[in-house]
Short mmCIF file of C-alpha atoms in Angstrom, two decimals:
data_model
loop_
_atom_site.label_atom_id
_atom_site.label_comp_id
_atom_site.label_asym_id
_atom_site.label_seq_id
_atom_site.Cartn_x
_atom_site.Cartn_y
_atom_site.Cartn_z
CA MET A 1 0.00 0.00 0.00
CA LYS A 2 1.42 3.36 -1.02
CA ARG A 3 0.80 6.32 1.26
CA ILE A 4 1.29 9.56 -0.76
CA LEU A 5 1.53 12.83 1.13
CA ASN A 6 3.51 14.87 -1.39
CA LYS A 7 1.03 17.64 -2.14
CA PRO A 8 -0.70 20.27 0.05
CA PHE A 9 -3.70 19.13 2.02
CA ILE A 10 -6.50 21.19 3.54
CA LEU A 11 -7.04 20.12 7.10
CA SER A 12 -9.88 21.20 9.28
CA ALA A 13 -8.51 19.98 12.59
CA LEU A 14 -8.47 22.33 15.52
CA LEU A 15 -5.21 24.30 15.73
CA ALA A 16 -3.01 23.90 18.75
CA THR A 17 0.21 25.74 19.51
CA THR A 18 1.78 23.49 22.09
CA LEU A 19 3.24 20.00 21.88
CA SER A 20 2.53 17.06 24.11
CA ALA A 21 3.90 13.52 23.92
CA SER A 22 1.67 11.25 21.78
CA ALA A 23 -0.91 14.05 21.45
CA PHE A 24 -1.49 15.47 17.98
CA ASP A 25 -2.97 18.58 16.48
CA ILE A 26 -3.96 17.29 13.07
CA GLU A 27 -4.32 13.95 11.32
CA LEU A 28 -4.29 13.01 7.69
CA ASP A 29 -4.78 9.50 6.42
CA GLY A 30 -3.26 7.98 9.56
CA ILE A 31 -0.31 10.41 9.79
CA HIS A 32 -0.42 12.78 12.74
CA TYR A 33 1.16 16.22 12.97
CA ASN A 34 1.88 18.77 15.64
CA ILE A 35 2.26 22.48 15.04
CA ILE A 36 5.72 23.69 15.99
CA SER A 37 5.14 27.39 15.44
CA ALA A 38 1.93 29.11 14.40
CA THR A 39 3.98 32.23 13.72
CA GLU A 40 6.56 30.57 11.48
CA LYS A 41 3.97 28.16 10.08
CA THR A 42 5.90 24.93 10.74
CA VAL A 43 4.75 21.45 11.71
CA MET A 44 6.31 18.11 12.64
CA THR A 45 5.16 14.53 12.57
CA THR A 46 3.80 13.69 15.98
CA PRO A 47 6.28 12.04 18.36
CA GLY A 48 5.60 8.56 19.68
CA ASN A 49 6.17 7.38 23.21
CA ASP A 50 7.65 4.40 25.04
CA LEU A 51 4.63 2.30 24.05
CA GLY A 52 5.30 2.77 20.34
CA PRO A 53 4.67 5.11 17.41
CA ILE A 54 1.59 7.16 16.85
CA ASN A 55 1.98 6.85 13.06
CA ASN A 56 1.52 3.50 11.36
CA VAL A 57 2.61 3.05 7.77
CA VAL A 58 2.44 0.10 5.42
CA GLY A 59 4.59 0.17 2.28
CA GLU A 60 5.91 3.48 1.00
CA LEU A 61 5.87 6.74 2.93
CA VAL A 62 6.17 9.96 0.94
CA LEU A 63 6.14 12.93 3.26
CA PRO A 64 4.82 16.26 1.94
CA GLU A 65 6.83 19.45 1.99
CA THR A 66 3.79 21.47 3.10
CA VAL A 67 0.30 21.00 4.46
CA VAL A 68 -2.58 23.50 4.33
CA ILE A 69 -4.49 24.13 7.52
CA GLN A 70 -7.63 26.31 7.29
CA GLY A 71 -6.21 28.10 4.31
CA GLU A 72 -2.74 28.58 5.87
CA THR A 73 0.27 26.75 4.44
CA TYR A 74 2.52 25.05 6.98
CA LYS A 75 5.97 23.65 6.16
CA VAL A 76 6.83 20.15 7.35
CA THR A 77 10.28 20.68 8.93
CA GLU A 78 10.68 17.89 11.49
CA ILE A 79 10.06 14.21 12.04
CA GLY A 80 9.27 13.75 15.72
CA ARG A 81 10.96 11.39 18.12
CA ARG A 82 9.73 7.80 17.68
CA SER A 83 7.23 9.00 15.06
CA PHE A 84 7.55 5.83 12.97
CA MET A 85 9.22 3.50 15.45
CA ASN A 86 8.44 -0.22 15.02
CA ASN A 87 6.88 0.24 11.58
CA SER A 88 8.21 -3.05 10.28
CA ALA A 89 5.79 -2.93 7.33
CA MET A 90 7.31 0.30 5.98
CA THR A 91 9.50 -0.36 2.91
CA SER A 92 10.62 3.12 1.81
CA VAL A 93 10.51 6.76 2.84
CA THR A 94 10.79 9.92 0.76
CA PHE A 95 12.03 13.11 2.43
CA PRO A 96 10.92 16.53 1.15
CA ALA A 97 13.51 19.33 0.97
CA SER A 98 11.81 21.06 3.91
CA ILE A 99 12.87 18.49 6.55
CA THR A 100 15.73 19.83 8.70
CA LYS A 101 15.50 17.63 11.79
CA VAL A 102 14.73 13.99 12.61
CA GLY A 103 14.19 13.08 16.26
CA TYR A 104 15.92 10.12 17.89
CA ASP A 105 14.38 6.68 17.39
CA ALA A 106 12.16 8.11 14.65
CA PHE A 107 12.73 5.02 12.50
CA ARG A 108 13.84 2.57 15.13
CA GLU A 109 13.11 -1.07 14.25
CA CYS A 110 11.80 -0.18 10.78
CA SER A 111 13.63 -3.29 9.76
CA ASN A 112 12.15 -3.74 6.27
CA LEU A 113 13.15 -0.34 4.92
CA SER A 114 15.10 -0.76 1.69
CA LYS A 115 15.09 2.72 0.17
CA VAL A 116 15.40 6.33 1.28
CA GLU A 117 14.71 9.04 -1.28
CA ALA A 118 16.00 12.59 -0.75
CA ALA A 119 14.80 15.68 -2.61
CA SER A 120 18.45 16.63 -3.21
CA LEU A 121 21.89 16.09 -1.72
CA GLN A 122 21.83 19.69 -0.55
CA SER A 123 18.61 19.18 1.42
CA TRP A 124 19.79 15.83 2.82
CA CYS A 125 23.00 17.45 4.08
CA ASN A 126 20.89 20.03 5.95
CA ILE A 127 19.17 17.45 8.16
CA ASP A 128 20.06 17.16 11.85
CA PHE A 129 19.69 13.55 12.98
CA GLU A 130 19.13 13.76 16.70
CA MET A 131 21.02 11.65 19.20
CA ASP A 132 19.51 10.41 22.43
CA GLU A 133 21.82 12.18 24.86
CA GLY A 134 20.95 9.78 27.64
CA ALA A 135 21.49 6.61 25.63
CA GLY A 136 24.44 8.02 23.69
CA TYR A 137 23.28 6.90 20.23
CA GLY A 138 21.37 8.42 17.36
CA ILE A 139 21.60 6.08 14.41
CA SER A 140 17.98 4.97 14.63
CA SER A 141 16.94 8.53 13.82
CA ASN A 142 18.33 7.95 10.31
CA PRO A 143 16.37 5.44 8.22
CA LEU A 144 19.60 4.55 6.36
CA MET A 145 20.32 2.39 9.39
CA TYR A 146 17.94 -0.14 7.83
CA ALA A 147 17.54 0.96 4.22
CA ASN A 148 21.32 1.21 3.54
CA HIS A 149 20.72 3.01 0.24
CA LEU A 150 20.09 6.70 -0.48
CA PHE A 151 18.43 7.76 -3.73
CA VAL A 152 18.30 11.23 -5.30
CA ASN A 153 15.99 11.71 -8.27
CA GLY A 154 15.54 7.96 -8.40
CA ILE A 155 19.29 7.29 -8.72
CA LYS A 156 21.15 5.40 -6.01
CA VAL A 157 24.07 7.38 -4.59
CA ILE A 158 27.30 5.41 -5.05
CA ASP A 159 29.86 8.12 -5.80
CA LEU A 160 29.00 11.03 -3.55
CA ILE A 161 29.93 14.59 -4.52
CA ILE A 162 29.06 16.96 -1.71
CA PRO A 163 27.44 20.18 -3.05
CA ASP A 164 29.53 23.35 -2.97
CA GLU A 165 27.14 25.12 -0.60
CA VAL A 166 27.66 22.59 2.19
CA THR A 167 29.93 23.72 5.04
CA GLU A 168 29.26 20.88 7.48
CA ILE A 169 28.68 17.18 6.94
CA LYS A 170 26.37 16.54 9.85
CA ASP A 171 26.20 13.73 12.39
CA TRP A 172 24.98 10.35 11.05
CA VAL A 173 23.96 11.86 7.70
CA PHE A 174 25.40 9.11 5.45
CA ALA A 175 25.83 6.39 8.05
CA HIS A 176 25.34 2.77 6.93
CA MET A 177 25.21 3.53 3.22
CA THR A 178 26.67 0.15 2.36
CA GLY A 179 26.78 0.83 -1.37
CA LEU A 180 28.70 4.10 -1.10
CA LYS A 181 32.14 3.83 -2.73
CA SER A 182 33.63 7.32 -2.94
CA VAL A 183 33.20 10.79 -1.47
CA LYS A 184 34.49 14.10 -2.77
CA MET A 185 34.20 17.19 -0.62
CA PRO A 186 34.35 20.82 -1.77
CA ALA A 187 36.57 23.44 -0.16
CA SER A 188 33.52 24.83 1.63
CA VAL A 189 33.36 21.88 4.04
CA THR A 190 35.10 22.62 7.35
CA THR A 191 33.73 19.90 9.63
CA ILE A 192 32.63 16.28 9.40
CA GLY A 193 30.19 15.30 12.12
CA ALA A 194 30.05 12.30 14.39
CA ARG A 195 29.52 8.96 12.61
CA ALA A 196 28.81 10.76 9.35
CA PHE A 197 30.00 7.77 7.30
CA LEU A 198 29.87 5.07 9.97
CA GLY A 199 29.40 1.58 8.57
CA CYS A 200 29.85 2.57 4.91
CA ASN A 201 31.74 -0.66 4.40
CA SER A 202 32.26 -0.22 0.65
CA LEU A 203 33.67 3.30 0.98
CA TYR A 204 37.31 3.16 -0.15
CA ASP A 205 38.04 6.61 -1.61
CA VAL A 206 37.58 9.92 0.20
CA ALA A 207 38.89 13.31 -0.92
CA LEU A 208 38.75 15.60 2.09
CA SER A 209 38.17 19.33 1.87
CA GLU A 210 41.33 21.42 1.74
CA ASN A 211 39.83 23.61 4.49
CA LEU A 212 38.68 20.82 6.79
CA THR A 213 39.35 21.52 10.49
CA ALA A 214 37.56 18.73 12.37
CA ILE A 215 36.63 15.06 11.90
CA GLY A 216 34.01 13.92 14.39
CA THR A 217 33.63 10.85 16.56
CA GLY A 218 33.42 7.64 14.56
CA ALA A 219 33.11 9.61 11.31
CA PHE A 220 34.69 6.83 9.18
CA TYR A 221 34.33 3.94 11.61
CA GLN A 222 34.12 0.57 9.81
CA THR A 223 34.60 2.00 6.34
CA ASN A 224 36.88 0.43 3.71
CA LEU A 225 39.43 3.25 3.55
CA GLN A 226 42.94 2.06 2.74
CA SER A 227 44.43 5.54 2.47
CA ILE A 228 43.56 9.07 3.50
CA VAL A 229 45.34 12.40 2.97
CA PHE A 230 44.74 14.89 5.74
CA PRO A 231 44.83 18.61 4.83
CA GLU A 232 47.18 20.97 6.66
CA SER A 233 44.13 22.84 7.96
CA LEU A 234 43.01 19.87 10.08
CA LYS A 235 43.07 20.44 13.84
CA THR A 236 40.93 17.69 15.40
CA ILE A 237 40.50 13.95 14.83
CA ASP A 238 37.89 12.80 17.33
CA ASN A 239 37.19 9.53 19.15
CA GLY A 240 37.24 6.44 16.97
CA ALA A 241 37.17 8.51 13.78
CA PHE A 242 38.98 5.83 11.72
CA SER A 243 38.66 2.81 13.97
CA GLU A 244 38.36 -0.57 12.27
CA THR A 245 39.40 0.66 8.83
CA PRO A 246 42.05 -1.00 6.59
CA LEU A 247 44.30 2.07 6.49
CA VAL A 248 47.93 1.21 5.71
CA LEU A 249 49.61 4.58 6.33
CA VAL A 250 48.62 7.42 8.65
CA GLU A 251 50.41 10.76 8.41
CA ILE A 252 49.08 13.31 10.86
CA PRO A 253 49.92 16.89 9.83
CA ASP A 254 51.50 19.48 12.12
CA GLY A 255 48.22 21.36 12.44
CA VAL A 256 46.44 18.56 14.32
CA GLU A 257 46.29 19.57 17.98
CA ASN A 258 43.64 17.17 19.29
CA MET A 259 43.07 13.46 18.82
CA GLY A 260 40.32 11.47 20.49
CA LYS A 261 40.39 8.07 22.13
CA MET A 262 40.61 5.02 19.87
CA ALA A 263 41.01 7.26 16.81
CA PHE A 264 42.72 4.46 14.83
CA LYS A 265 41.97 1.48 17.05
CA ASP A 266 41.81 -1.95 15.38
CA CYS A 267 43.19 -0.78 12.03
CA LYS A 268 44.45 -4.26 11.20
CA GLU A 269 46.36 -3.25 8.04
CA LEU A 270 48.08 -0.17 9.47
CA LYS A 271 51.88 -0.44 9.15
CA THR A 272 53.27 3.08 9.49
CA VAL A 273 52.30 6.11 11.57
CA VAL A 274 53.90 9.56 11.35
CA ILE A 275 52.73 12.06 13.96
CA GLY A 276 53.23 15.76 13.27
CA ASN A 277 54.59 18.50 15.51
CA GLY A 278 51.29 19.85 16.83
CA LEU A 279 49.84 16.97 18.84
CA ARG A 280 50.56 17.07 22.58
CA THR A 281 48.77 13.92 23.71
CA ILE A 282 48.52 10.49 22.13
CA PRO A 283 45.16 9.52 23.62
CA GLU A 284 43.92 6.29 25.18
CA ARG A 285 43.92 3.32 22.79
CA ALA A 286 44.67 5.58 19.83
CA PHE A 287 46.40 2.73 17.95
CA ASP A 288 45.34 -0.15 20.16
CA ARG A 289 45.40 -3.55 18.41
CA CYS A 290 46.85 -2.24 15.17
CA SER A 291 48.41 -5.65 14.93
CA VAL A 292 50.82 -5.08 12.00
CA LEU A 293 51.93 -1.57 12.97
CA ARG A 294 55.73 -1.70 12.65
CA SER A 295 56.84 1.92 12.71
CA VAL A 296 55.78 5.07 14.53
CA THR A 297 57.51 8.44 14.33
CA PHE A 298 56.57 10.96 17.01
CA GLY A 299 56.49 14.72 16.57
CA ASN A 300 58.52 16.91 18.91
CA SER A 301 55.45 18.34 20.65
CA VAL A 302 54.11 15.10 22.16
CA GLU A 303 54.09 15.28 25.97
CA LYS A 304 51.88 12.36 26.98
CA ILE A 305 51.30 8.86 25.65
CA MET A 306 48.15 7.66 27.33
CA GLU A 307 46.70 4.34 28.47
CA CYS A 308 47.04 1.43 26.01
CA ALA A 309 47.85 3.84 23.17
CA PHE A 310 49.96 1.23 21.32
CA GLN A 311 48.75 -1.96 22.98
CA ARG A 312 49.28 -5.16 20.95
CA THR A 313 51.06 -3.53 18.02
CA ALA A 314 54.00 -5.01 16.09
CA LEU A 315 56.43 -2.18 16.81
CA ARG A 316 60.08 -3.28 16.76
CA GLU A 317 61.82 -0.05 17.75
CA VAL A 318 60.37 2.86 19.70
CA VAL A 319 62.17 6.17 20.16
CA ILE A 320 60.23 8.43 22.51
CA PRO A 321 60.96 12.14 21.84
CA ASN A 322 62.50 14.47 24.41
CA SER A 323 59.20 16.31 24.84
CA VAL A 324 57.44 13.32 26.46
CA THR A 325 57.06 13.43 30.25
CA THR A 326 54.39 10.77 30.81
CA ILE A 327 53.75 7.26 29.53
CA GLY A 328 50.40 5.89 30.72
CA ASP A 329 49.23 2.53 32.01
CA GLY A 330 49.67 -0.27 29.49
CA ALA A 331 50.80 2.16 26.78
CA PHE A 332 52.90 -0.51 25.03
CA ILE A 333 51.65 -3.63 26.78
CA SER A 334 51.94 -6.88 24.80
CA CYS A 335 54.08 -5.39 22.03
CA GLU A 336 55.71 -8.76 21.58
CA SER A 337 57.92 -7.70 18.65
CA LEU A 338 59.46 -4.71 20.45
CA GLU A 339 63.26 -5.11 20.61
CA THR A 340 64.67 -1.63 21.27
CA LEU A 341 63.29 1.19 23.40
CA GLU A 342 64.69 4.69 23.94
CA LEU A 343 63.26 6.82 26.74
CA PRO A 344 64.08 10.56 26.93
CA SER A 345 65.82 12.49 29.67
CA GLY A 346 62.67 14.49 30.49
CA LEU A 347 60.48 11.45 31.15
CA THR A 348 59.15 11.55 34.73
CA SER A 349 56.51 8.82 35.00
CA ILE A 350 55.67 5.42 33.52
CA GLY A 351 52.33 3.79 34.25
CA LYS A 352 51.46 0.29 35.38
CA TYR A 353 51.99 -2.49 32.85
CA ALA A 354 53.39 0.08 30.37
CA PHE A 355 55.89 -2.38 28.88
CA GLU A 356 54.62 -5.64 30.31
CA ASP A 357 54.72 -8.71 28.02
CA CYS A 358 57.21 -7.11 25.63
CA SER A 359 58.95 -10.46 25.44
CA SER A 360 61.43 -9.58 22.65
CA LEU A 361 62.81 -6.50 24.36
CA LYS A 362 66.61 -6.68 24.41
CA LYS A 363 67.78 -3.10 24.82
CA VAL A 364 66.32 -0.23 26.84
CA CYS A 365 68.02 3.17 26.94
CA SER A 366 66.82 5.54 29.65
CA TYR A 367 68.43 8.99 29.41
CA ALA A 368 66.84 10.32 32.61
CA THR A 369 69.35 10.86 35.42
CA ALA A 370 66.59 10.29 37.98
CA PRO A 371 64.71 7.07 37.22
CA PRO A 372 61.19 7.91 35.97
CA VAL A 373 58.64 6.94 38.60
CA CYS A 374 56.97 3.64 37.71
CA GLY A 375 53.36 3.11 38.69
CA ALA A 376 54.12 -0.42 39.80
CA ASP A 377 56.88 -2.98 39.83
CA ASP A 378 55.37 -4.51 36.69
CA SER A 379 55.86 -1.42 34.50
CA PHE A 380 58.68 -3.52 33.05
CA ARG A 381 59.04 -7.28 33.01
CA PRO A 382 62.30 -7.63 31.05
CA SER A 383 63.74 -10.92 29.89
CA ALA A 384 66.90 -12.21 31.55
CA ASP A 385 69.10 -10.99 28.67
CA CYS A 386 67.62 -7.49 28.34
CA VAL A 387 70.19 -4.75 29.01
CA LEU A 388 69.27 -1.41 30.54
CA HIS A 389 71.54 1.47 29.46
CA ILE A 390 71.47 4.47 31.79
CA PRO A 391 73.43 7.73 32.32
CA LYS A 392 76.85 7.68 33.94
CA LYS A 393 76.96 7.44 37.71
CA THR A 394 73.24 6.54 38.07
CA LYS A 395 73.50 2.79 38.45
CA GLU A 396 72.89 2.76 42.18
CA VAL A 397 69.65 4.76 42.05
CA TYR A 398 68.27 2.70 39.16
CA LYS A 399 69.08 -0.53 41.00
CA GLU A 400 66.83 0.51 43.87
CA ALA A 401 63.97 2.09 41.90
CA ILE A 402 60.56 0.40 41.52
CA GLY A 403 60.20 -1.08 38.08
CA TRP A 404 63.83 -0.54 37.13
CA LYS A 405 65.25 -3.00 39.61
CA ASN A 406 63.73 -5.78 37.51
CA PHE A 407 66.61 -5.44 35.04
CA ALA A 408 69.40 -7.94 35.63
CA TYR A 409 71.96 -6.06 33.51
CA LEU A 410 72.63 -2.33 33.80
CA GLU A 411 75.24 -0.35 31.86
CA ASP A 412 75.81 3.28 32.89
CA ASP A 413 77.25 4.28 29.54
CA LEU A 414 74.87 7.04 28.42
CA PRO A 415 75.56 10.78 28.69
CA ASN A 416 74.58 12.41 31.95
CA GLU A 417 73.40 15.98 31.41
CA ASN A 418 73.96 16.78 35.09
CA TYR A 419 77.42 15.23 35.20
CA VAL A 420 80.71 16.99 34.28
CA GLY A 421 83.17 14.27 33.44
CA ALA A 422 86.93 14.34 33.89
CA THR A 423 88.90 15.19 30.76
CA ASP A 424 92.49 14.85 32.06
CA ILE A 425 94.48 13.54 35.01
CA THR A 426 98.20 14.21 35.77
CA LEU A 427 100.64 13.11 38.49
CA ASP A 428 103.33 15.20 40.17
CA SER A 429 105.91 12.55 39.16
CA ASN A 430 105.95 10.00 36.36
CA THR A 431 109.06 8.09 37.59
CA LEU A 432 110.23 7.20 41.08
CA ARG A 433 113.12 5.25 42.62
CA LEU A 434 112.51 4.06 46.11
CA LYS A 435 114.60 2.15 48.65
CA ILE A 436 112.91 -0.83 50.20
CA GLY A 437 110.75 0.48 53.05
CA ASP A 438 110.65 4.05 51.80
CA SER A 439 107.38 5.82 50.80
CA TYR A 440 106.36 8.65 48.50
CA GLN A 441 103.03 10.52 48.38
CA LEU A 442 101.90 10.87 44.76
CA ALA A 443 99.58 13.81 44.02
CA ALA A 444 96.97 13.65 41.23
CA THR A 445 95.37 16.65 39.49
CA VAL A 446 91.97 16.13 37.79
CA LEU A 447 90.63 18.51 35.13
CA PRO A 448 88.37 20.33 34.58
CA GLU A 449 88.14 22.10 37.91
CA ASN A 450 84.33 21.66 37.99
CA ALA A 451 84.39 17.92 37.32
CA THR A 452 81.52 16.32 39.21
CA ASP A 453 83.54 13.37 40.45
CA LYS A 454 87.25 13.88 41.18
CA SER A 455 87.72 10.68 43.12
CA VAL A 456 90.86 8.78 42.08
CA ILE A 457 91.33 5.04 42.13
CA TRP A 458 94.94 3.94 42.70
CA SER A 459 96.42 0.59 41.68
CA SER A 460 99.79 -1.13 41.37
CA SER A 461 100.81 -3.49 38.58
CA ASP A 462 102.85 -5.48 41.13
CA SER A 463 101.80 -4.93 44.71
CA LYS A 464 104.61 -7.18 45.92
CA VAL A 465 107.18 -4.68 44.59
CA ALA A 466 105.38 -1.44 45.36
CA SER A 467 102.05 -0.90 47.06
CA VAL A 468 99.82 2.13 46.82
CA SER A 469 97.16 3.26 49.27
CA ASP A 470 93.69 4.61 48.49
CA ASN A 471 95.07 8.14 48.66
CA GLY A 472 98.23 7.60 46.53
CA LEU A 473 100.91 6.81 49.12
CA VAL A 474 103.48 4.54 47.41
CA LYS A 475 105.71 2.21 49.42
CA GLY A 476 108.68 0.20 48.19
CA LEU A 477 108.49 -3.44 49.30
CA LYS A 478 111.12 -5.40 47.36
CA GLU A 479 113.50 -4.86 44.50
CA GLY A 480 111.86 -4.65 41.11
CA HIS A 481 109.68 -2.51 38.88
CA ALA A 482 106.02 -1.64 39.17
CA THR A 483 103.60 0.81 37.56
CA ILE A 484 101.29 2.88 39.73
CA THR A 485 98.07 3.90 37.93
CA ALA A 486 95.70 6.68 38.96
CA THR A 487 92.25 6.52 37.33
CA CYS A 488 89.36 9.01 37.41
CA ASP A 489 86.20 8.66 35.34
CA GLY A 490 87.86 6.26 32.94
CA ILE A 491 90.94 8.46 32.36
CA SER A 492 94.35 7.32 33.71
CA ALA A 493 97.88 8.52 34.45
CA THR A 494 100.87 6.36 35.45
CA CYS A 495 104.10 6.53 37.41
CA ASP A 496 106.95 4.00 36.85
CA ILE A 497 108.48 2.79 40.12
CA GLU A 498 111.93 1.21 40.64
CA VAL A 499 112.56 -0.24 44.08
CA THR A 500 116.23 -0.89 45.14
CA ASP A 501 118.10 -1.97 48.26
CA PHE A 502 120.48 1.00 48.77
CA SER A 503 123.88 0.39 50.49
CA GLY A 504 127.52 1.57 50.45
CA ILE A 505 128.97 5.05 50.65
CA THR A 506 127.45 7.42 53.15
CA SER A 507 129.70 10.41 52.33
CA VAL A 508 131.71 11.59 49.31
CA ALA A 509 133.84 14.56 48.49
CA THR A 510 132.80 16.26 45.22
CA ASN A 511 135.32 16.81 42.45
CA GLY A 512 133.00 18.40 39.89
CA ALA A 513 132.49 15.12 38.03
CA ASN A 514 129.07 14.54 36.53
CA SER A 515 129.38 10.98 35.23
CA VAL A 516 126.63 9.73 37.50
CA GLU A 517 122.85 10.20 37.72
CA VAL A 518 121.73 12.05 40.82
CA TYR A 519 118.34 11.69 42.57
CA THR A 520 116.77 13.05 45.72
CA LEU A 521 115.81 10.56 48.41
CA GLN A 522 112.27 10.83 47.01
CA GLY A 523 113.46 9.64 43.59
CA GLN A 524 113.33 12.92 41.69
CA LYS A 525 116.18 13.23 39.18
CA ILE A 526 118.52 16.21 39.45
CA ASP A 527 120.01 17.40 36.17
CA ARG A 528 123.00 19.49 37.28
CA PRO A 529 126.65 18.83 38.21
CA LEU A 530 127.35 17.06 41.45
CA ASP A 531 129.53 19.90 42.70
CA SER A 532 126.65 22.31 42.38
CA LEU A 533 124.45 20.39 44.76
CA GLU A 534 123.50 21.77 48.11
CA THR A 535 124.66 19.96 51.20
CA GLY A 536 122.47 16.97 51.86
CA ILE A 537 121.86 13.28 51.23
CA TYR A 538 121.25 12.06 47.64
CA ILE A 539 121.15 8.87 45.61
CA ILE A 540 123.61 8.40 42.81
CA VAL A 541 123.38 5.77 40.10
CA HIS A 542 126.57 4.58 38.44
CA ASP A 543 127.20 1.45 36.39
CA GLY A 544 123.72 0.17 37.17
CA ARG A 545 124.15 0.51 40.94
CA ALA A 546 122.27 2.94 43.18
CA THR A 547 124.06 4.38 46.18
CA LYS A 548 122.99 6.79 48.87
CA VAL A 549 125.58 9.58 49.33
CA LYS A 550 126.07 12.61 51.42
CA VAL A 551 127.23 15.85 49.81
CA GLU A 552 129.28 18.10 52.11
#
């Protein structure tokens, strides 16, 4: 049965200027209307209630653009909430150009709808499909939920060209058009509303407006997009906008400042992500379960990587930029292919389970001098052969820190921005000759003056010949040669030691001869004639023998 309401009708019902649920002002052939405004001359189809619709339709419904009431023409501008709910016998609906709003649940459970006819694409793009704010959904306000096909002038829309006059693609407007394959947007479009193309599972080609600024929640959820080029004008990609699409590459331009939760969640073909320099937060589950994602490049503005942002991806190497201060709970949990991880010096906190079940992780570099605070001891669960590389002189604090103490191997071989390393070390003597039992205090000088750690470690190549104390006091123990080494911050200086058992002459008269080598009792060589020496006791070496002498 075809119900045709596409021409003006003269109605003699009593006018009313207020609305009430399931009450109506006028009726025509089983379709009820309420006056919205007597001044503006607008009417709507009467809303239904929780018990069901007030309008029952069998077959085709063709709504009129206007109705005439007592000689006055009223424009039909709205379809009321639940107006046609549960009309399972309805097979098609035709919208006049005058309709600008459809209330939530207006076509709920109209399960046999197979066709929706619009007066024009322009008029269809002007319709607001209302969402039930309490329930959080609005798809049943759009009959495409069941019909799946939109017709204009009797032609099914497959390749959609948005009219030039359109500035906003509204919420739900093309949702569940399963036959839609391509969309081309004019430069006039600046926003795409929530779930605008949700469930368009044949949609594989979209040309976005060059002036687009915002993509709404779930706008392309469960479409067939394999690629998308974002304009530089884009600022917002909202929750789940491209979730469950077969995108392979995502390049987010520098202009994007906001990204919603789950924006690219479950994109099972996604392999590469490049994030521009405008985004500050990678939101919760943004790339969660993108199971073949191998590469991500972060922009230098990212400060936070939130909960489960990269959970269960196939990332092999992750380099977190210096701008990041926070990594949230489970951010990289179960990234089983992850082998190398670099964490920046400015990182201050890592959430629970952040890197749990990253079973292939072999190398972690943390450039922070103070270990970032881990939310729990299971922030990391490294394998036995995973090596943690940390800044110089920070090993002790990392060993005691929650989360970090799980690493069996630590190497403090990274630069320490708060640490001034030694560049040179010198000794006051590089050669000494000592008699058995004698001692000499070596003095070490470490440069630069502002070196953070000037502590010197002393060692002897043969402690049976010459020993050295922790502060550089050398003592001769038996005849022989030994090398004393002073080390600071990996830099060393040495002093060669000869230990002899002195004996023989205790006094000698000088005759000006200089055929011997002369040393002080401390082993310092004197390069001047014997007869020029001051009175005192010296060591002379002649023919390979060392003798202590007294100069008078």
